[in-house]
CSV table of C-alpha atoms in Angstrom, one decimal:
chain,number,residue,atom,x,y,z
A,1366,UNK,CA,-8.8,40.4,3.1
A,1367,UNK,CA,-12.2,40.9,4.6
A,1368,UNK,CA,-12.1,43.7,7.2
A,1369,UNK,CA,-9.2,42.9,9.5
A,1370,UNK,CA,-9.3,39.2,8.7
A,1371,UNK,CA,-6.7,37.9,6.2
A,1372,UNK,CA,-7.3,34.4,4.8
A,1373,UNK,CA,-4.6,32.5,2.9
A,1374,UNK,CA,-5.3,29.2,1.2
A,1375,UNK,CA,-2.5,26.8,0.3
A,1376,UNK,CA,-2.9,23.5,-1.5
A,1377,UNK,CA,-0.4,20.8,-2.4
A,1378,UNK,CA,-0.1,17.1,-3.0
A,1379,UNK,CA,1.8,15.6,-0.1
A,1380,UNK,CA,3.0,12.3,1.3
A,1381,UNK,CA,2.4,11.1,4.8
A,1382,UNK,CA,4.4,8.4,6.4
A,1383,UNK,CA,1.2,6.5,7.3
A,1384,UNK,CA,-0.3,6.5,3.8
A,1385,UNK,CA,1.2,4.8,0.7
A,1386,UNK,CA,-0.4,7.3,-1.7
A,1387,UNK,CA,-0.3,11.1,-2.3
A,1388,UNK,CA,-2.9,13.2,-0.5
A,1389,UNK,CA,-4.4,16.4,-1.7
A,1390,UNK,CA,-4.0,18.8,1.3
A,1391,UNK,CA,-5.6,22.2,1.6
A,1392,UNK,CA,-4.5,24.5,4.4
A,1393,UNK,CA,-6.7,27.5,5.3
A,1394,UNK,CA,-4.8,30.0,7.5
A,1395,UNK,CA,-6.7,33.0,8.9
A,1396,UNK,CA,-5.1,36.0,10.7
A,1397,UNK,CA,-7.0,38.7,12.6
A,1398,UNK,CA,-4.6,41.6,12.0
A,1399,UNK,CA,-5.5,43.6,15.1
A,1400,UNK,CA,-4.6,41.1,17.8
A,1401,UNK,CA,-2.5,39.0,15.4
A,1402,UNK,CA,-4.5,36.0,16.4
A,1403,UNK,CA,-4.0,33.1,14.0
A,1404,UNK,CA,-6.0,29.9,13.2
A,1405,UNK,CA,-5.7,27.2,10.6
A,1406,UNK,CA,-7.6,24.3,9.2
A,1407,UNK,CA,-6.1,21.4,7.3
A,1408,UNK,CA,-8.4,19.5,4.9
A,1409,UNK,CA,-7.3,16.3,3.1
A,1410,UNK,CA,-8.6,14.3,0.2
A,1411,UNK,CA,-7.5,11.3,-1.9
A,1412,UNK,CA,-8.8,13.1,-5.0
A,1413,UNK,CA,-5.7,14.7,-6.4
A,1414,UNK,CA,-7.6,16.5,-9.2
A,1415,UNK,CA,-10.1,18.2,-6.9
A,1416,UNK,CA,-9.7,22.0,-6.7
A,1417,UNK,CA,-9.6,23.6,-3.2
A,1418,UNK,CA,-13.0,25.4,-3.5
A,1419,UNK,CA,-15.1,22.3,-3.9
A,1420,UNK,CA,-13.1,20.5,-1.2
A,1421,UNK,CA,-13.8,23.4,1.2
A,1422,UNK,CA,-17.5,23.2,0.2
A,1423,UNK,CA,-17.6,19.4,0.7
A,1424,UNK,CA,-16.1,19.7,4.2
A,1425,UNK,CA,-18.6,22.5,5.1
A,1426,UNK,CA,-21.5,20.2,4.0
A,1427,UNK,CA,-20.0,17.3,5.9
A,1428,UNK,CA,-19.9,19.3,9.1
A,1429,UNK,CA,-23.4,20.5,8.6
A,1430,UNK,CA,-24.5,16.9,8.4
A,1431,UNK,CA,-22.5,16.1,11.5
A,1432,UNK,CA,-24.2,19.0,13.4
A,1433,UNK,CA,-27.6,17.9,12.3
A,1434,UNK,CA,-26.9,14.4,13.6
A,1435,UNK,CA,-25.6,15.9,16.9
A,1436,UNK,CA,-28.8,17.9,17.2
A,1437,UNK,CA,-30.9,14.9,16.4
A,1438,UNK,CA,-29.2,12.9,19.1
A,1439,UNK,CA,-29.2,15.7,21.7
A,1440,UNK,CA,-32.7,17.1,21.2
A,1441,UNK,CA,-34.8,14.5,19.4
A,1442,UNK,CA,-33.6,11.2,20.9
A,1443,UNK,CA,-32.0,9.3,18.1
A,1444,UNK,CA,-30.1,7.3,20.7
A,1445,UNK,CA,-33.3,6.5,22.6
A,1446,UNK,CA,-35.0,4.8,19.7
A,1447,UNK,CA,-34.9,1.0,20.3
A,1448,UNK,CA,-35.6,-0.3,16.9
A,1449,UNK,CA,-34.1,-3.4,15.4
A,1450,UNK,CA,-35.8,-3.6,12.0
A,1451,UNK,CA,-34.4,-1.6,9.1
A,1452,UNK,CA,-37.8,0.2,8.6
A,1453,UNK,CA,-38.0,1.2,12.3
A,1454,UNK,CA,-34.4,2.5,12.3
A,1455,UNK,CA,-35.1,4.4,9.0
A,1456,UNK,CA,-38.3,5.9,10.3
A,1457,UNK,CA,-36.7,7.0,13.7
A,1458,UNK,CA,-33.7,8.6,12.0
A,1459,UNK,CA,-35.9,10.4,9.5
A,1460,UNK,CA,-38.2,11.7,12.1
A,1461,UNK,CA,-35.3,13.0,14.3
A,1462,UNK,CA,-33.7,14.7,11.3
A,1463,UNK,CA,-37.1,16.1,10.2
A,1464,UNK,CA,-37.5,17.6,13.8
A,1465,UNK,CA,-34.1,19.2,13.5
A,1466,UNK,CA,-35.2,21.0,10.4
A,1467,UNK,CA,-38.5,22.0,12.0
A,1468,UNK,CA,-36.7,23.3,15.0
A,1469,UNK,CA,-34.3,25.4,12.8
A,1470,UNK,CA,-37.2,26.9,11.0
A,1471,UNK,CA,-39.1,27.7,14.2
A,1472,UNK,CA,-35.9,29.3,15.6
A,1473,UNK,CA,-35.6,31.4,12.5
A,1474,UNK,CA,-39.2,32.7,13.1
A,1475,UNK,CA,-38.7,33.3,16.8
A,1476,UNK,CA,-35.2,34.8,16.9
A,1477,UNK,CA,-36.1,38.4,15.7
A,1478,UNK,CA,-38.2,38.9,18.9
A,1479,UNK,CA,-36.5,36.3,21.2
A,1480,UNK,CA,-32.8,35.9,20.2
A,1481,UNK,CA,-32.0,33.8,23.3
A,1482,UNK,CA,-34.6,31.1,22.4
A,1483,UNK,CA,-33.0,27.6,22.2
A,1484,UNK,CA,-34.3,24.3,21.0
A,1485,UNK,CA,-35.0,23.3,24.6
A,1486,UNK,CA,-37.1,26.5,24.9
A,1487,UNK,CA,-39.1,25.5,21.8
A,1488,UNK,CA,-39.7,22.0,23.2
A,1489,UNK,CA,-40.9,23.5,26.5
A,1490,UNK,CA,-43.2,25.9,24.7
A,1491,UNK,CA,-44.7,23.1,22.6
A,1492,UNK,CA,-45.1,20.9,25.6
A,1493,UNK,CA,-46.7,23.7,27.6
A,1494,UNK,CA,-49.1,24.6,24.8
A,1495,UNK,CA,-50.2,20.9,24.6
A,1496,UNK,CA,-50.7,20.7,28.4
A,1497,UNK,CA,-52.8,23.8,28.4
A,1498,UNK,CA,-54.9,22.6,25.4
A,1499,UNK,CA,-55.5,19.3,27.1
A,1500,UNK,CA,-56.5,21.0,30.3
A,1501,UNK,CA,-58.8,23.4,28.6
A,1502,UNK,CA,-60.6,20.5,27.0
A,1503,UNK,CA,-61.6,19.2,30.4
A,1504,UNK,CA,-63.2,22.4,31.5
A,1505,UNK,CA,-67.0,22.7,31.3
A,1506,UNK,CA,-66.7,26.1,29.7
A,1507,UNK,CA,-63.8,27.4,27.7
A,1508,UNK,CA,-62.3,30.7,28.7
A,1509,UNK,CA,-62.6,33.8,26.6
A,1510,UNK,CA,-60.0,34.0,23.8
A,1511,UNK,CA,-58.1,36.8,25.4
A,1512,UNK,CA,-57.8,34.9,28.7
A,1513,UNK,CA,-57.0,31.7,26.9
A,1514,UNK,CA,-54.1,33.5,25.1
A,1515,UNK,CA,-52.8,34.8,28.4
A,1516,UNK,CA,-53.0,31.3,30.0
A,1517,UNK,CA,-51.2,29.7,27.0
A,1518,UNK,CA,-48.4,32.3,27.0
A,1519,UNK,CA,-47.9,32.1,30.8
A,1520,UNK,CA,-48.0,28.3,31.1
A,1521,UNK,CA,-46.0,27.6,27.9
A,1522,UNK,CA,-43.1,29.7,29.3
A,1523,UNK,CA,-42.9,27.7,32.6
A,1524,UNK,CA,-40.4,25.1,31.3
A,1525,UNK,CA,-38.2,27.4,29.3
A,1526,UNK,CA,-34.5,28.0,30.1
A,1527,UNK,CA,-34.7,31.6,28.8
A,1528,UNK,CA,-37.5,33.5,30.5
A,1529,UNK,CA,-39.0,35.5,27.6
A,1530,UNK,CA,-42.6,34.6,26.8
A,1531,UNK,CA,-43.5,33.0,23.4
A,1532,UNK,CA,-45.3,35.2,21.0
A,1533,UNK,CA,-46.6,32.4,18.7
A,1534,UNK,CA,-48.8,29.3,19.0
A,1535,UNK,CA,-48.1,25.6,18.3
A,1536,UNK,CA,-51.8,25.0,17.9
C-alpha cells in the first residue's frame, strides 16, 4: 500500500501454447482504492531463476532506453542521418543520444522557473540565441550589456511553443 494505491505482485513459471519452454511471468496489478481503477503489467523472461525485483528493474531500464531512442529520433534527427559507414552511423547515434542527455539536463535546470518548457522550446531558445549572436557580430558597435540581454531574451523566445521567456543563456 502506498496512499490509496494497492500494488500486488505475482510471479509464476507458466507455459504458453506458442513457446516450447517455460516462461517466468511477473504480473504487477495496481488498484486505486478510491475509484477502484485497476491496471496491470505482464513481464516475461526466459530466465526461470530470476527474482521478480531484478526483472522489474530490467524492464524499467529497457523502457528508459526505448524512450531515449524515441527522443533521439524525434528531436535530434537520428532518422535524418544518411550515413553508410559503421563509423558514421556510430557517431550520428552517439551524438543524438548525447543531445538527449544534454536536453534532459537543461530541462532539469529550467523547470523550476519554467515548468512548461519542452525540448522544442530549448531548441528554439538555442537557435534564437545563435541568430542574435551572429547578428550582433555584424553590427559596427555592440549594444550595451543590458540591452543585449533584453534582445537575447526577446528574440530567443520567438520560436518557442510555450511563451515564457528564457532566463539563461546558451552562450
